[in-house]
CSV table of C-alpha atoms in Angstrom, one decimal:
chain,number,residue,atom,x,y,z
A,880,MET,CA,-55.1,269.0,64.3
A,881,PRO,CA,-52.6,266.8,62.5
A,882,THR,CA,-49.9,264.5,64.5
A,883,ILE,CA,-46.5,266.0,64.2
A,884,ARG,CA,-43.7,263.2,64.5
A,885,PRO,CA,-40.0,262.8,62.7
A,886,ALA,CA,-40.2,261.8,58.9
A,887,GLU,CA,-39.5,258.4,57.8
A,888,ILE,CA,-38.0,257.0,54.7
A,889,GLN,CA,-41.3,255.8,53.7
A,890,ASP,CA,-42.7,259.5,54.1
A,891,ILE,CA,-40.4,260.5,51.1
A,892,PRO,CA,-43.2,259.9,48.3
A,893,GLN,CA,-45.3,262.3,50.2
A,894,ILE,CA,-42.7,265.1,51.0
A,895,THR,CA,-41.9,264.9,47.4
A,896,GLU,CA,-45.3,265.3,46.1
A,897,ILE,CA,-45.8,268.2,48.4
A,898,TYR,CA,-42.6,270.1,47.6
A,899,ASN,CA,-42.9,269.5,43.6
A,900,GLU,CA,-46.4,271.1,43.8
A,901,ALA,CA,-44.5,274.2,45.3
A,902,VAL,CA,-42.2,273.9,42.7
A,903,LEU,CA,-44.4,274.0,40.1
A,904,ASN,CA,-47.3,276.6,41.4
A,905,THR,CA,-45.6,278.7,43.8
A,906,VAL,CA,-42.4,280.9,44.4
A,907,ALA,CA,-41.9,279.4,47.9
A,908,THR,CA,-38.9,277.6,46.3
A,909,PHE,CA,-36.8,278.6,43.5
A,910,ASP,CA,-36.6,275.0,42.2
A,911,THR,CA,-38.0,275.6,38.7
A,912,GLU,CA,-38.0,271.6,37.9
A,913,PRO,CA,-39.7,268.8,39.8
A,914,ARG,CA,-37.4,266.7,42.1
A,915,THR,CA,-36.9,263.0,41.8
A,916,LEU,CA,-37.8,260.3,44.6
A,917,GLU,CA,-33.9,259.5,44.6
A,918,ASP,CA,-33.1,263.3,45.0
A,919,ARG,CA,-35.5,263.7,47.8
A,920,LYS,CA,-34.1,260.3,49.5
A,921,ASN,CA,-30.6,261.8,49.2
A,922,TRP,CA,-31.9,264.9,50.6
A,923,PHE,CA,-33.6,263.3,53.6
A,924,LEU,CA,-30.7,261.1,54.4
A,925,ASP,CA,-28.6,264.3,54.7
A,926,HIS,CA,-30.4,265.4,57.7
A,927,ASP,CA,-29.7,264.2,61.2
A,928,GLU,CA,-30.7,264.7,64.7
A,929,SER,CA,-29.4,268.4,64.6
A,930,HIS,CA,-31.2,268.9,61.2
A,931,PRO,CA,-34.4,266.8,61.6
A,932,VAL,CA,-37.2,266.3,59.0
A,933,LEU,CA,-40.9,266.4,60.6
A,934,VAL,CA,-44.1,265.6,59.0
A,935,ALA,CA,-47.7,266.5,59.8
A,936,ALA,CA,-49.9,263.3,59.2
A,937,VAL,CA,-53.8,263.5,59.0
A,938,GLU,CA,-55.3,260.2,59.2
A,939,GLY,CA,-51.9,258.7,58.4
A,940,ASN,CA,-51.5,260.7,55.1
A,941,VAL,CA,-48.5,263.6,55.4
A,942,VAL,CA,-50.0,266.9,54.4
A,943,GLY,CA,-47.0,269.0,55.4
A,944,TRP,CA,-43.5,269.1,56.6
A,945,ALA,CA,-40.7,271.0,57.8
A,946,ALA,CA,-37.0,270.7,57.9
A,947,LEU,CA,-33.8,272.2,59.4
A,948,SER,CA,-31.1,272.0,57.0
A,949,ARG,CA,-27.5,272.8,57.3
A,950,TRP,CA,-26.9,276.7,56.3
A,951,SER,CA,-23.6,276.0,55.1
A,952,GLU,CA,-21.0,273.1,55.1
A,953,ARG,CA,-18.4,275.1,56.6
A,954,ALA,CA,-17.9,274.4,60.2
A,955,ALA,CA,-18.2,277.5,61.6
A,956,TYR,CA,-22.0,277.7,60.6
A,957,ASP,CA,-22.7,274.3,62.5
A,958,ALA,CA,-25.0,275.9,64.9
A,959,SER,CA,-27.1,277.5,62.4
A,960,ALA,CA,-29.5,275.9,60.4
A,961,GLU,CA,-32.4,277.0,57.6
A,962,LEU,CA,-35.9,276.2,58.2
A,963,SER,CA,-38.2,274.9,55.6
A,964,VAL,CA,-41.8,274.5,55.7
A,965,TYR,CA,-44.5,273.3,53.1
A,966,ILE,CA,-48.0,272.2,53.5
A,967,ALA,CA,-50.1,270.4,50.8
A,968,PRO,CA,-52.6,272.8,49.0
A,969,ASP,CA,-55.8,271.2,50.6
A,970,PHE,CA,-54.4,271.9,54.0
A,971,ARG,CA,-53.1,275.3,54.1
A,972,ASN,CA,-54.6,278.0,56.4
A,973,ARG,CA,-55.5,275.4,59.0
A,974,ARG,CA,-52.6,276.0,61.4
A,975,ILE,CA,-50.6,272.9,60.3
A,976,GLY,CA,-47.7,275.4,59.2
A,977,ARG,CA,-47.3,276.9,62.7
A,978,ALA,CA,-47.8,273.2,64.6
A,979,LEU,CA,-44.7,272.3,62.2
A,980,MET,CA,-42.7,275.0,63.1
A,981,GLU,CA,-43.2,275.1,66.4
A,982,SER,CA,-42.2,271.7,66.7
A,983,VAL,CA,-39.1,272.1,64.3
A,984,ILE,CA,-38.0,275.2,66.4
A,985,GLY,CA,-38.3,273.0,69.7
A,986,ALA,CA,-36.1,270.2,68.0
A,987,GLY,CA,-33.4,272.8,67.2
A,988,ARG,CA,-33.5,274.1,70.3
A,989,ASP,CA,-33.2,270.4,71.8
A,990,ALA,CA,-30.3,269.9,69.2
A,991,GLY,CA,-28.4,272.8,70.6
A,992,LEU,CA,-28.8,275.0,67.6
A,993,HIS,CA,-28.0,278.7,68.0
A,994,THR,CA,-30.0,280.5,65.5
A,995,LEU,CA,-32.4,279.5,62.3
A,996,ILE,CA,-32.7,281.5,59.2
A,997,SER,CA,-35.6,281.4,56.9
A,998,ARG,CA,-35.8,282.8,53.3
A,999,ILE,CA,-39.3,283.9,52.1
A,1000,SER,CA,-40.1,285.1,48.7
A,1001,ALA,CA,-41.9,288.4,48.3
A,1002,GLY,CA,-45.5,288.1,48.5
A,1003,ASN,CA,-45.8,285.3,50.7
A,1004,GLU,CA,-47.6,287.5,53.5
A,1005,VAL,CA,-48.7,284.4,55.4
A,1006,SER,CA,-45.1,283.0,56.0
A,1007,ILE,CA,-43.8,286.3,56.9
A,1008,TYR,CA,-46.8,286.9,59.4
A,1009,MET,CA,-46.0,283.5,60.9
A,1010,HIS,CA,-42.2,283.8,61.3
A,1011,GLU,CA,-42.7,287.4,62.9
A,1012,SER,CA,-45.6,286.1,65.3
A,1013,MET,CA,-43.2,283.3,66.1
A,1014,GLY,CA,-40.2,285.5,67.2
A,1015,PHE,CA,-38.3,285.8,64.2
A,1016,ASP,CA,-36.6,289.1,63.2
A,1017,LYS,CA,-36.6,290.2,59.8
A,1018,ILE,CA,-33.1,291.1,59.0
A,1019,GLY,CA,-33.0,292.1,55.5
A,1020,VAL,CA,-34.1,291.8,51.9
A,1021,MET,CA,-32.3,290.3,49.0
A,1022,LYS,CA,-33.4,292.3,46.0
A,1023,GLU,CA,-34.3,290.4,42.6
A,1024,VAL,CA,-32.3,287.4,43.3
A,1025,GLY,CA,-34.4,285.1,41.6
A,1026,ARG,CA,-36.5,284.8,38.7
A,1027,LYS,CA,-39.5,282.3,38.4
A,1028,PHE,CA,-42.7,282.5,36.4
A,1029,GLY,CA,-41.4,285.2,34.2
A,1030,ARG,CA,-40.7,287.9,36.9
A,1031,TRP,CA,-37.8,289.0,39.4
A,1032,ILE,CA,-38.5,288.0,42.8
A,1033,ASP,CA,-37.0,289.6,46.1
A,1034,VAL,CA,-36.3,287.3,49.1
A,1035,HIS,CA,-36.8,288.5,52.6
A,1036,LEU,CA,-34.5,287.1,55.2
A,1037,PHE,CA,-35.4,286.1,58.8
A,1038,GLN,CA,-33.7,285.0,61.8
A,1039,PHE,CA,-34.5,283.3,65.1
A,1040,MET,CA,-32.1,283.4,67.9
A,1041,TYR,CA,-32.5,280.5,70.4
A,1042,ARG,CA,-31.0,283.1,73.0
A,1043,GLN,CA,-34.3,285.0,72.9
A,1044,LEU,CA,-36.0,282.1,74.9
A,1045,GLN,CA,-33.7,282.2,77.7
A,1046,PRO,CA,-34.5,284.1,81.0
């Protein structure tokens, strides 16, 4: 299993490489152009203790990352965050995504967040299964809200409520 740890500034090139592979080859993100290192650095610096970025490292190399990002800049949403998880292609289907999700969910609980939200593109059955198996509820589908690779794509909304973990 990989080592899961908080991301550091020097991880940005590998985080960017993993993300840009998803941009170019998947519908996991609706970005259509690769991000620059400067963009990813700004994204990274926008995160804090309540909105961590974690990485999975194997032999010192970042092979995946997870982040909790602000759901909205509006103050009433401060206890809500959006979950993102990306894994390098050669390391998918090795339970690294699950390990990252478990860790980042725990970090969100420790930060006092109330709820996590994930947006999952239609067709990503592995991610849908993983979210459901980890206690996320499907709360809706946004029909044809994205267009990538010449087709319209639905987005499934999933939500995790931390109160579900309390006795």
